[in-house]
PDB file of C-alpha atoms in Angstrom:
ATOM      1  CA  MET J   1      77.674 118.386 101.875  1.00  0.00           C
ATOM      2  CA  ARG J   2      77.871 121.991 100.676  1.00  0.00           C
ATOM      3  CA  SER J   3      74.800 124.217 100.687  1.00  0.00           C
ATOM      4  CA  ASN J   4      75.158 124.755  96.933  1.00  0.00           C
ATOM      5  CA  GLU J   5      74.750 121.023  96.206  1.00  0.00           C
ATOM      6  CA  VAL J   6      71.892 118.526  96.242  1.00  0.00           C
ATOM      7  CA  ARG J   7      72.252 114.859  97.184  1.00  0.00           C
ATOM      8  CA  LEU J   8      70.675 112.677  94.472  1.00  0.00           C
ATOM      9  CA  ASN J   9      68.830 109.420  95.183  1.00  0.00           C
ATOM     10  CA  ASN J  10      72.009 107.393  94.596  1.00  0.00           C
ATOM     11  CA  GLY J  11      74.012 109.442  97.113  1.00  0.00           C
ATOM     12  CA  ILE J  12      75.956 111.513  94.574  1.00  0.00           C
ATOM     13  CA  ALA J  13      76.132 115.299  95.109  1.00  0.00           C
ATOM     14  CA  MET J  14      75.220 117.604  92.215  1.00  0.00           C
ATOM     15  CA  PRO J  15      75.886 121.378  92.176  1.00  0.00           C
ATOM     16  CA  LEU J  16      72.610 123.305  92.236  1.00  0.00           C
ATOM     17  CA  ILE J  17      73.614 125.780  89.514  1.00  0.00           C
ATOM     18  CA  GLY J  18      74.593 124.248  86.213  1.00  0.00           C
ATOM     19  CA  PHE J  19      76.192 125.994  83.251  1.00  0.00           C
ATOM     20  CA  GLY J  20      74.312 125.269  80.028  1.00  0.00           C
ATOM     21  CA  THR J  21      76.291 125.026  76.792  1.00  0.00           C
ATOM     22  CA  TYR J  22      73.580 125.028  74.138  1.00  0.00           C
ATOM     23  CA  SER J  23      74.089 127.989  71.820  1.00  0.00           C
ATOM     24  CA  PHE J  24      73.010 128.782  68.294  1.00  0.00           C
ATOM     25  CA  PRO J  25      74.993 129.116  66.185  1.00  0.00           C
ATOM     26  CA  ASN J  26      77.506 126.917  67.984  1.00  0.00           C
ATOM     27  CA  ASN J  27      80.981 128.422  68.102  1.00  0.00           C
ATOM     28  CA  ARG J  28      83.661 126.238  69.661  1.00  0.00           C
ATOM     29  CA  LYS J  29      86.030 129.037  70.710  1.00  0.00           C
ATOM     30  CA  THR J  30      83.208 131.066  72.239  1.00  0.00           C
ATOM     31  CA  THR J  31      82.005 128.034  74.211  1.00  0.00           C
ATOM     32  CA  GLU J  32      85.534 127.224  75.441  1.00  0.00           C
ATOM     33  CA  LEU J  33      86.079 130.789  76.604  1.00  0.00           C
ATOM     34  CA  ALA J  34      82.727 130.796  78.399  1.00  0.00           C
ATOM     35  CA  ILE J  35      83.638 127.601  80.249  1.00  0.00           C
ATOM     36  CA  TYR J  36      87.045 129.049  81.157  1.00  0.00           C
ATOM     37  CA  ASN J  37      85.290 132.087  82.669  1.00  0.00           C
ATOM     38  CA  ALA J  38      82.644 129.935  84.357  1.00  0.00           C
ATOM     39  CA  LEU J  39      85.289 127.842  86.093  1.00  0.00           C
ATOM     40  CA  LYS J  40      86.977 131.009  87.398  1.00  0.00           C
ATOM     41  CA  MET J  41      83.658 132.150  88.877  1.00  0.00           C
ATOM     42  CA  GLY J  42      83.060 128.854  90.640  1.00  0.00           C
ATOM     43  CA  TYR J  43      80.718 126.986  88.304  1.00  0.00           C
ATOM     44  CA  ARG J  44      81.328 123.238  88.581  1.00  0.00           C
ATOM     45  CA  HIS J  45      78.263 121.719  86.894  1.00  0.00           C
ATOM     46  CA  PHE J  46      78.360 121.737  83.079  1.00  0.00           C
ATOM     47  CA  ASP J  47      75.440 120.639  80.907  1.00  0.00           C
ATOM     48  CA  THR J  48      75.820 119.518  77.297  1.00  0.00           C
ATOM     49  CA  ALA J  49      74.190 117.070  74.862  1.00  0.00           C
ATOM     50  CA  LYS J  50      75.050 115.291  71.653  1.00  0.00           C
ATOM     51  CA  ILE J  51      72.493 117.335  69.723  1.00  0.00           C
ATOM     52  CA  TYR J  52      73.884 120.650  71.011  1.00  0.00           C
ATOM     53  CA  GLY J  53      77.140 120.055  69.155  1.00  0.00           C
ATOM     54  CA  SER J  54      79.034 121.446  72.146  1.00  0.00           C
ATOM     55  CA  GLU J  55      80.526 118.241  73.562  1.00  0.00           C
ATOM     56  CA  PRO J  56      83.981 118.690  71.935  1.00  0.00           C
ATOM     57  CA  ALA J  57      84.264 122.298  73.127  1.00  0.00           C
ATOM     58  CA  VAL J  58      83.098 121.430  76.635  1.00  0.00           C
ATOM     59  CA  GLY J  59      85.519 118.525  76.873  1.00  0.00           C
ATOM     60  CA  ASN J  60      88.455 120.491  75.514  1.00  0.00           C
ATOM     61  CA  ALA J  61      87.930 123.404  77.923  1.00  0.00           C
ATOM     62  CA  LEU J  62      87.477 121.178  80.959  1.00  0.00           C
ATOM     63  CA  ASN J  63      90.404 118.917  80.107  1.00  0.00           C
ATOM     64  CA  GLU J  64      92.652 121.939  79.638  1.00  0.00           C
ATOM     65  CA  ALA J  65      91.627 123.235  83.062  1.00  0.00           C
ATOM     66  CA  ILE J  66      92.265 119.819  84.619  1.00  0.00           C
ATOM     67  CA  PHE J  67      95.665 119.516  82.924  1.00  0.00           C
ATOM     68  CA  GLU J  68      96.670 122.978  84.136  1.00  0.00           C
ATOM     69  CA  GLY J  69      95.611 122.137  87.698  1.00  0.00           C
ATOM     70  CA  ARG J  70      92.854 124.766  87.855  1.00  0.00           C
ATOM     71  CA  VAL J  71      90.257 122.134  88.785  1.00  0.00           C
ATOM     72  CA  GLU J  72      90.165 118.413  89.525  1.00  0.00           C
ATOM     73  CA  ARG J  73      87.936 116.049  87.537  1.00  0.00           C
ATOM     74  CA  GLU J  74      86.217 114.797  90.688  1.00  0.00           C
ATOM     75  CA  ASN J  75      85.112 118.372  91.456  1.00  0.00           C
ATOM     76  CA  ILE J  76      83.342 118.714  88.096  1.00  0.00           C
ATOM     77  CA  PHE J  77      79.792 117.471  87.523  1.00  0.00           C
ATOM     78  CA  LEU J  78      79.278 116.838  83.798  1.00  0.00           C
ATOM     79  CA  THR J  79      75.922 116.068  82.178  1.00  0.00           C
ATOM     80  CA  SER J  80      75.186 114.913  78.633  1.00  0.00           C
ATOM     81  CA  LYS J  81      72.136 113.448  76.911  1.00  0.00           C
ATOM     82  CA  LEU J  82      71.008 110.575  74.680  1.00  0.00           C
ATOM     83  CA  TRP J  83      69.471 111.852  71.444  1.00  0.00           C
ATOM     84  CA  GLY J  84      66.464 110.075  69.926  1.00  0.00           C
ATOM     85  CA  ASN J  85      68.436 108.359  67.146  1.00  0.00           C
ATOM     86  CA  ASP J  86      70.559 106.515  69.721  1.00  0.00           C
ATOM     87  CA  HIS J  87      67.778 104.804  71.679  1.00  0.00           C
ATOM     88  CA  HIS J  88      68.657 101.511  69.998  1.00  0.00           C
ATOM     89  CA  ASP J  89      72.141 101.513  71.612  1.00  0.00           C
ATOM     90  CA  PRO J  90      72.737 103.924  74.514  1.00  0.00           C
ATOM     91  CA  VAL J  91      76.093 102.302  75.352  1.00  0.00           C
ATOM     92  CA  SER J  92      77.540 103.061  71.910  1.00  0.00           C
ATOM     93  CA  ALA J  93      76.047 106.556  72.053  1.00  0.00           C
ATOM     94  CA  LEU J  94      77.607 107.319  75.422  1.00  0.00           C
ATOM     95  CA  ASN J  95      80.952 105.912  74.296  1.00  0.00           C
ATOM     96  CA  GLN J  96      80.854 108.352  71.373  1.00  0.00           C
ATOM     97  CA  THR J  97      79.937 111.196  73.731  1.00  0.00           C
ATOM     98  CA  LEU J  98      82.936 110.284  75.899  1.00  0.00           C
ATOM     99  CA  ARG J  99      85.194 110.366  72.842  1.00  0.00           C
ATOM    100  CA  ASN J 100      83.779 113.784  71.963  1.00  0.00           C
ATOM    101  CA  LEU J 101      84.446 114.982  75.507  1.00  0.00           C
ATOM    102  CA  GLY J 102      87.794 113.260  75.955  1.00  0.00           C
ATOM    103  CA  MET J 103      86.485 111.938  79.275  1.00  0.00           C
ATOM    104  CA  GLU J 104      86.348 108.499  80.884  1.00  0.00           C
ATOM    105  CA  TYR J 105      82.858 109.079  82.275  1.00  0.00           C
ATOM    106  CA  VAL J 106      80.075 111.631  82.626  1.00  0.00           C
ATOM    107  CA  ASP J 107      78.448 112.253  85.971  1.00  0.00           C
ATOM    108  CA  LEU J 108      74.907 112.259  84.607  1.00  0.00           C
ATOM    109  CA  TYR J 109      73.474 110.805  81.377  1.00  0.00           C
ATOM    110  CA  LEU J 110      69.896 111.727  80.476  1.00  0.00           C
ATOM    111  CA  VAL J 111      67.356 110.451  77.961  1.00  0.00           C
ATOM    112  CA  HIS J 112      66.897 113.786  76.164  1.00  0.00           C
ATOM    113  CA  TRP J 113      63.260 113.251  75.080  1.00  0.00           C
ATOM    114  CA  PRO J 114      60.825 110.322  75.310  1.00  0.00           C
ATOM    115  CA  VAL J 115      61.154 109.935  71.530  1.00  0.00           C
ATOM    116  CA  LYS J 116      62.907 107.295  69.398  1.00  0.00           C
ATOM    117  CA  LEU J 117      64.178 108.345  65.961  1.00  0.00           C
ATOM    118  CA  LYS J 118      65.701 106.464  63.063  1.00  0.00           C
ATOM    119  CA  PRO J 119      69.483 105.940  63.400  1.00  0.00           C
ATOM    120  CA  TRP J 120      70.472 108.583  60.841  1.00  0.00           C
ATOM    121  CA  VAL J 121      68.405 111.412  62.383  1.00  0.00           C
ATOM    122  CA  ASN J 122      71.342 113.331  63.809  1.00  0.00           C
ATOM    123  CA  TYR J 123      69.608 116.721  63.684  1.00  0.00           C
ATOM    124  CA  ALA J 124      67.439 118.668  66.073  1.00  0.00           C
ATOM    125  CA  VAL J 125      64.147 118.902  64.182  1.00  0.00           C
ATOM    126  CA  PRO J 126      63.016 115.518  62.841  1.00  0.00           C
ATOM    127  CA  ASN J 127      61.112 115.118  59.592  1.00  0.00           C
ATOM    128  CA  GLU J 128      57.701 113.512  59.630  1.00  0.00           C
ATOM    129  CA  ASP J 129      58.975 110.062  58.611  1.00  0.00           C
ATOM    130  CA  ASP J 130      61.953 110.037  61.021  1.00  0.00           C
ATOM    131  CA  PHE J 131      60.209 108.479  64.037  1.00  0.00           C
ATOM    132  CA  GLU J 132      60.223 104.901  65.326  1.00  0.00           C
ATOM    133  CA  ASN J 133      58.082 103.222  67.966  1.00  0.00           C
ATOM    134  CA  LEU J 134      59.358 104.100  71.423  1.00  0.00           C
ATOM    135  CA  ASP J 135      60.323 101.083  73.549  1.00  0.00           C
ATOM    136  CA  LEU J 136      61.265 102.884  76.737  1.00  0.00           C
ATOM    137  CA  GLU J 137      61.913  99.668  78.638  1.00  0.00           C
ATOM    138  CA  SER J 138      64.613  98.704  76.119  1.00  0.00           C
ATOM    139  CA  THR J 139      66.064 102.233  76.121  1.00  0.00           C
ATOM    140  CA  TRP J 140      66.229 102.290  79.906  1.00  0.00           C
ATOM    141  CA  ALA J 141      67.908  98.872  79.992  1.00  0.00           C
ATOM    142  CA  GLY J 142      70.618 100.417  77.804  1.00  0.00           C
ATOM    143  CA  MET J 143      70.916 103.377  80.161  1.00  0.00           C
ATOM    144  CA  GLU J 144      71.280 100.996  83.118  1.00  0.00           C
ATOM    145  CA  LYS J 145      73.996  99.171  81.170  1.00  0.00           C
ATOM    146  CA  CYS J 146      75.879 102.478  80.816  1.00  0.00           C
ATOM    147  CA  LEU J 147      75.731 102.823  84.578  1.00  0.00           C
ATOM    148  CA  GLU J 148      76.874  99.231  85.197  1.00  0.00           C
ATOM    149  CA  MET J 149      79.844  99.730  82.863  1.00  0.00           C
ATOM    150  CA  GLY J 150      80.983 102.845  84.729  1.00  0.00           C
ATOM    151  CA  LEU J 151      80.451 105.130  81.729  1.00  0.00           C
ATOM    152  CA  CYS J 152      78.352 107.424  83.936  1.00  0.00           C
ATOM    153  CA  LYS J 153      77.720 107.948  87.646  1.00  0.00           C
ATOM    154  CA  CYS J 154      73.973 108.623  87.367  1.00  0.00           C
ATOM    155  CA  ILE J 155      71.210 108.145  84.811  1.00  0.00           C
ATOM    156  CA  GLY J 156      68.074 110.187  84.363  1.00  0.00           C
ATOM    157  CA  VAL J 157      65.548 111.637  81.960  1.00  0.00           C
ATOM    158  CA  SER J 158      64.566 114.965  80.454  1.00  0.00           C
ATOM    159  CA  ASN J 159      61.189 116.291  79.315  1.00  0.00           C
ATOM    160  CA  PHE J 160      59.262 113.475  81.025  1.00  0.00           C
ATOM    161  CA  SER J 161      55.720 114.123  82.286  1.00  0.00           C
ATOM    162  CA  SER J 162      54.342 112.738  85.553  1.00  0.00           C
ATOM    163  CA  LYS J 163      52.651 109.889  83.668  1.00  0.00           C
ATOM    164  CA  LYS J 164      55.902 108.957  81.897  1.00  0.00           C
ATOM    165  CA  ILE J 165      57.784 109.035  85.209  1.00  0.00           C
ATOM    166  CA  GLU J 166      55.182 106.684  86.697  1.00  0.00           C
ATOM    167  CA  GLY J 167      55.426 104.394  83.660  1.00  0.00           C
ATOM    168  CA  LEU J 168      59.213 104.265  83.852  1.00  0.00           C
ATOM    169  CA  SER J 169      59.060 103.505  87.566  1.00  0.00           C
ATOM    170  CA  ASP J 170      57.036 100.367  86.816  1.00  0.00           C
ATOM    171  CA  PHE J 171      59.998  98.565  85.225  1.00  0.00           C
ATOM    172  CA  ALA J 172      63.199 100.479  86.048  1.00  0.00           C
ATOM    173  CA  SER J 173      65.691  98.478  88.122  1.00  0.00           C
ATOM    174  CA  THR J 174      67.561 101.738  88.728  1.00  0.00           C
ATOM    175  CA  PRO J 175      65.242 104.751  89.078  1.00  0.00           C
ATOM    176  CA  PRO J 176      66.186 107.986  87.335  1.00  0.00           C
ATOM    177  CA  ALA J 177      68.193 110.306  89.552  1.00  0.00           C
ATOM    178  CA  VAL J 178      67.073 113.463  87.712  1.00  0.00           C
ATOM    179  CA  ASN J 179      64.277 114.736  85.477  1.00  0.00           C
ATOM    180  CA  GLN J 180      65.485 117.847  83.648  1.00  0.00           C
ATOM    181  CA  VAL J 181      62.518 119.911  82.460  1.00  0.00           C
ATOM    182  CA  GLU J 182      61.498 123.444  81.644  1.00  0.00           C
ATOM    183  CA  MET J 183      60.723 125.226  84.902  1.00  0.00           C
ATOM    184  CA  HIS J 184      60.602 128.895  85.858  1.00  0.00           C
ATOM    185  CA  PRO J 185      58.269 131.310  87.691  1.00  0.00           C
ATOM    186  CA  MET J 186      55.859 131.252  84.742  1.00  0.00           C
ATOM    187  CA  TRP J 187      55.947 127.447  84.299  1.00  0.00           C
ATOM    188  CA  ARG J 188      56.070 126.118  87.816  1.00  0.00           C
ATOM    189  CA  GLN J 189      55.623 122.344  87.292  1.00  0.00           C
ATOM    190  CA  ARG J 190      53.742 121.809  90.551  1.00  0.00           C
ATOM    191  CA  LYS J 191      52.294 118.381  89.676  1.00  0.00           C
ATOM    192  CA  LEU J 192      55.547 117.110  88.189  1.00  0.00           C
ATOM    193  CA  ARG J 193      57.542 118.265  91.212  1.00  0.00           C
ATOM    194  CA  GLU J 194      55.157 116.344  93.461  1.00  0.00           C
ATOM    195  CA  THR J 195      55.405 113.199  91.329  1.00  0.00           C
ATOM    196  CA  CYS J 196      59.185 113.341  91.174  1.00  0.00           C
ATOM    197  CA  GLY J 197      59.302 114.009  94.905  1.00  0.00           C
ATOM    198  CA  ASP J 198      57.238 110.861  95.548  1.00  0.00           C
ATOM    199  CA  HIS J 199      59.852 108.854  93.608  1.00  0.00           C
ATOM    200  CA  LYS J 200      62.864 110.711  95.074  1.00  0.00           C
ATOM    201  CA  ILE J 201      63.755 112.036  91.614  1.00  0.00           C
ATOM    202  CA  HIS J 202      65.450 115.433  91.580  1.00  0.00           C
ATOM    203  CA  VAL J 203      63.918 118.061  89.287  1.00  0.00           C
ATOM    204  CA  SER J 204      66.463 120.143  87.383  1.00  0.00           C
ATOM    205  CA  ALA J 205      65.208 123.271  85.643  1.00  0.00           C
ATOM    206  CA  TYR J 206      66.225 124.304  82.153  1.00  0.00           C
ATOM    207  CA  SER J 207      65.211 127.738  80.847  1.00  0.00           C
ATOM    208  CA  PRO J 208      64.942 128.905  84.486  1.00  0.00           C
ATOM    209  CA  LEU J 209      64.780 132.522  83.296  1.00  0.00           C
ATOM    210  CA  GLY J 210      62.129 131.766  80.703  1.00  0.00           C
ATOM    211  CA  GLY J 211      64.646 131.381  77.894  1.00  0.00           C
ATOM    212  CA  PRO J 212      65.459 134.994  76.926  1.00  0.00           C
ATOM    213  CA  GLY J 213      67.501 135.067  73.743  1.00  0.00           C
ATOM    214  CA  ASN J 214      67.204 131.365  72.927  1.00  0.00           C
ATOM    215  CA  ALA J 215      66.373 129.938  69.514  1.00  0.00           C
ATOM    216  CA  TRP J 216      62.844 129.048  70.617  1.00  0.00           C
ATOM    217  CA  ARG J 217      60.002 131.250  71.758  1.00  0.00           C
ATOM    218  CA  SER J 218      60.729 133.176  74.919  1.00  0.00           C
ATOM    219  CA  THR J 219      58.558 133.811  77.954  1.00  0.00           C
ATOM    220  CA  ALA J 220      59.630 137.149  79.383  1.00  0.00           C
ATOM    221  CA  VAL J 221      59.976 136.063  83.020  1.00  0.00           C
ATOM    222  CA  VAL J 222      62.685 138.632  83.756  1.00  0.00           C
ATOM    223  CA  ASP J 223      60.540 141.380  82.225  1.00  0.00           C
ATOM    224  CA  HIS J 224      57.437 140.593  84.269  1.00  0.00           C
ATOM    225  CA  PRO J 225      56.452 143.529  86.531  1.00  0.00           C
ATOM    226  CA  ILE J 226      56.030 141.279  89.596  1.00  0.00           C
ATOM    227  CA  ILE J 227      59.502 139.763  89.160  1.00  0.00           C
ATOM    228  CA  LYS J 228      60.948 143.241  88.629  1.00  0.00           C
ATOM    229  CA  SER J 229      59.250 144.615  91.740  1.00  0.00           C
ATOM    230  CA  ILE J 230      60.541 141.732  93.892  1.00  0.00           C
ATOM    231  CA  ALA J 231      64.044 142.344  92.516  1.00  0.00           C
ATOM    232  CA  LEU J 232      63.815 146.059  93.299  1.00  0.00           C
ATOM    233  CA  LYS J 233      62.696 145.340  96.856  1.00  0.00           C
ATOM    234  CA  HIS J 234      65.703 143.096  97.506  1.00  0.00           C
ATOM    235  CA  LYS J 235      68.234 145.184  95.541  1.00  0.00           C
ATOM    236  CA  ALA J 236      68.691 142.175  93.270  1.00  0.00           C
ATOM    237  CA  THR J 237      68.150 141.545  89.565  1.00  0.00           C
ATOM    238  CA  PRO J 238      65.063 139.901  88.004  1.00  0.00           C
ATOM    239  CA  ALA J 239      67.267 136.986  86.883  1.00  0.00           C
ATOM    240  CA  GLN J 240      68.405 136.404  90.460  1.00  0.00           C
ATOM    241  CA  VAL J 241      64.784 136.398  91.628  1.00  0.00           C
ATOM    242  CA  ALA J 242      63.811 133.823  88.991  1.00  0.00           C
ATOM    243  CA  LEU J 243      66.773 131.580  89.815  1.00  0.00           C
ATOM    244  CA  LYS J 244      66.286 131.862  93.564  1.00  0.00           C
ATOM    245  CA  TRP J 245      62.630 130.906  93.117  1.00  0.00           C
ATOM    246  CA  GLY J 246      63.707 127.666  91.406  1.00  0.00           C
ATOM    247  CA  LEU J 247      66.349 126.942  94.041  1.00  0.00           C
ATOM    248  CA  SER J 248      63.795 127.632  96.785  1.00  0.00           C
ATOM    249  CA  LYS J 249      61.578 124.919  95.298  1.00  0.00           C
ATOM    250  CA  GLY J 250      64.378 122.407  95.785  1.00  0.00           C
ATOM    251  CA  SER J 251      65.362 122.298  92.142  1.00  0.00           C
ATOM    252  CA  SER J 252      68.701 122.857  90.491  1.00  0.00           C
ATOM    253  CA  VAL J 253      68.868 125.384  87.653  1.00  0.00           C
ATOM    254  CA  ILE J 254      70.712 125.202  84.334  1.00  0.00           C
ATOM    255  CA  VAL J 255      71.625 128.719  83.225  1.00  0.00           C
ATOM    256  CA  LYS J 256      72.729 129.552  79.704  1.00  0.00           C
ATOM    257  CA  SER J 257      74.596 132.809  79.286  1.00  0.00           C
ATOM    258  CA  PHE J 258      78.098 133.336  77.941  1.00  0.00           C
ATOM    259  CA  ASN J 259      78.029 137.002  79.000  1.00  0.00           C
ATOM    260  CA  VAL J 260      80.501 137.437  81.877  1.00  0.00           C
ATOM    261  CA  GLU J 261      78.420 139.944  83.838  1.00  0.00           C
ATOM    262  CA  ARG J 262      75.280 137.824  83.575  1.00  0.00           C
ATOM    263  CA  MET J 263      77.268 134.730  84.557  1.00  0.00           C
ATOM    264  CA  LYS J 264      78.360 136.536  87.750  1.00  0.00           C
ATOM    265  CA  GLU J 265      74.814 137.754  88.312  1.00  0.00           C
ATOM    266  CA  ASN J 266      73.391 134.234  87.952  1.00  0.00           C
ATOM    267  CA  ILE J 267      75.750 132.599  90.425  1.00  0.00           C
ATOM    268  CA  GLY J 268      75.033 135.456  92.843  1.00  0.00           C
ATOM    269  CA  SER J 269      71.430 134.243  93.165  1.00  0.00           C
ATOM    270  CA  PHE J 270      72.535 131.990  96.043  1.00  0.00           C
ATOM    271  CA  ASP J 271      72.883 135.097  98.225  1.00  0.00           C
ATOM    272  CA  LEU J 272      69.312 136.310  97.703  1.00  0.00           C
ATOM    273  CA  LYS J 273      66.657 135.536 100.302  1.00  0.00           C
ATOM    274  CA  LEU J 274      63.067 135.599  99.083  1.00  0.00           C
ATOM    275  CA  GLU J 275      60.222 136.179 101.549  1.00  0.00           C
ATOM    276  CA  ASP J 276      57.058 134.088 101.797  1.00  0.00           C
ATOM    277  CA  GLU J 277      55.155 137.019 100.327  1.00  0.00           C
ATOM    278  CA  ASP J 278      57.417 136.978  97.265  1.00  0.00           C
ATOM    279  CA  MET J 279      56.830 133.267  96.734  1.00  0.00           C
ATOM    280  CA  LEU J 280      53.066 133.749  97.010  1.00  0.00           C
ATOM    281  CA  ASP J 281      53.153 136.585  94.480  1.00  0.00           C
ATOM    282  CA  ILE J 282      55.084 134.393  92.034  1.00  0.00           C
ATOM    283  CA  ASP J 283      52.589 131.552  92.498  1.00  0.00           C
ATOM    284  CA  LYS J 284      49.873 133.891  91.179  1.00  0.00           C
ATOM    285  CA  LEU J 285      51.633 134.577  87.858  1.00  0.00           C
ATOM    286  CA  GLU J 286      50.048 133.345  84.654  1.00  0.00           C
ATOM    287  CA  GLU J 287      51.704 130.194  83.332  1.00  0.00           C
ATOM    288  CA  ARG J 288      53.105 129.768  79.838  1.00  0.00           C
ATOM    289  CA  LYS J 289      55.329 126.998  78.489  1.00  0.00           C
ATOM    290  CA  ILE J 290      58.124 127.796  76.000  1.00  0.00           C
ATOM    291  CA  MET J 291      59.449 124.430  74.845  1.00  0.00           C
ATOM    292  CA  ARG J 292      56.184 122.864  73.776  1.00  0.00           C
ATOM    293  CA  GLY J 293      57.800 120.279  71.499  1.00  0.00           C
ATOM    294  CA  GLU J 294      55.705 120.800  68.363  1.00  0.00           C
ATOM    295  CA  PHE J 295      58.614 119.424  66.321  1.00  0.00           C
ATOM    296  CA  LEU J 296      57.986 115.984  67.875  1.00  0.00           C
ATOM    297  CA  VAL J 297      54.290 115.853  67.014  1.00  0.00           C
ATOM    298  CA  ASN J 298      52.750 114.620  63.751  1.00  0.00           C
ATOM    299  CA  GLN J 299      49.813 112.557  62.554  1.00  0.00           C
ATOM    300  CA  THR J 300      51.769 109.740  60.887  1.00  0.00           C
ATOM    301  CA  THR J 301      54.965 108.287  62.412  1.00  0.00           C
ATOM    302  CA  SER J 302      55.300 110.087  65.752  1.00  0.00           C
ATOM    303  CA  PRO J 303      53.801 108.328  68.795  1.00  0.00           C
ATOM    304  CA  TYR J 304      52.476 111.774  69.746  1.00  0.00           C
ATOM    305  CA  LYS J 305      49.638 113.016  67.567  1.00  0.00           C
ATOM    306  CA  THR J 306      49.069 116.138  69.661  1.00  0.00           C
ATOM    307  CA  ILE J 307      50.990 118.309  72.109  1.00  0.00           C
ATOM    308  CA  GLU J 308      48.698 116.940  74.823  1.00  0.00           C
ATOM    309  CA  ASP J 309      49.861 113.386  73.978  1.00  0.00           C
ATOM    310  CA  LEU J 310      53.504 114.407  74.373  1.00  0.00           C
ATOM    311  CA  TRP J 311      52.994 115.999  77.799  1.00  0.00           C
ATOM    312  CA  ASP J 312      50.086 113.793  78.939  1.00  0.00           C
ATOM    313  CA  TYR J 313      47.955 116.924  79.328  1.00  0.00           C
ATOM    314  CA  GLU J 314      50.421 118.631  81.705  1.00  0.00           C
ATOM    315  CA  ILE J 315      50.428 121.685  79.458  1.00  0.00           C
TER     316      ILE J 315
END
């Protein structure tokens, strides 16, 4: 067991720093080059999703590296996600993902959001009449089927609140291994981390730097004076402080930068040691969520009439 891995509740090891492949606009060659560089630097956990449009690029880059002997498949941890329009048949959805990737299996398959959409809604921002009633028990049975068939090594969820984790735990034969959620020094997810800890579910952090430069609103974690002062004290960068904070909380972090210098900087966060005083200072920061999910809320067909409904008031 390496120090840069976490052991999930099913015994499988997952690298603590993942390389995110969502980018807008999506450019296949740019993504493939970024993965090539990431592999050279030592990244082994790659995060994609059907809705990102990056599965073919991710698969092509990884398969090329495997074919050339630069890495072995068993040393790669690959994550993808079930979009809302595929809740009716996760097995077919994952089979399509595997065709996109050119892979026999993914290591982790996540329910992207607790939202079910009509089968043709293959786009990121649903229209008001695109929603269907969510039957999470049926969806999860399909996810468990994916696991039984060997299409994935682990199953999990993303963007699930504490209440939704508790609800899922009531009927799941196989508990989720991971809950991937927004988490960073300015959105610390204390309650959710406790709930997931009680159920031995690993919390994986997306937007661990507060999402600078993403297509959504950004919380300027790396520009916060406290984060900057901690970085200065340790001769580190603000990004390394933010990432090390997440790692120190027992979470993995999914970083999204195709810039070579920032990629090196991010993976260098393992070497930073934060002091108790630093952690206390971060715990005093104001909290602000970026990915609020307004695009999944409406008064007619969505099961969530308000943002508070979507997050069960953990917002």
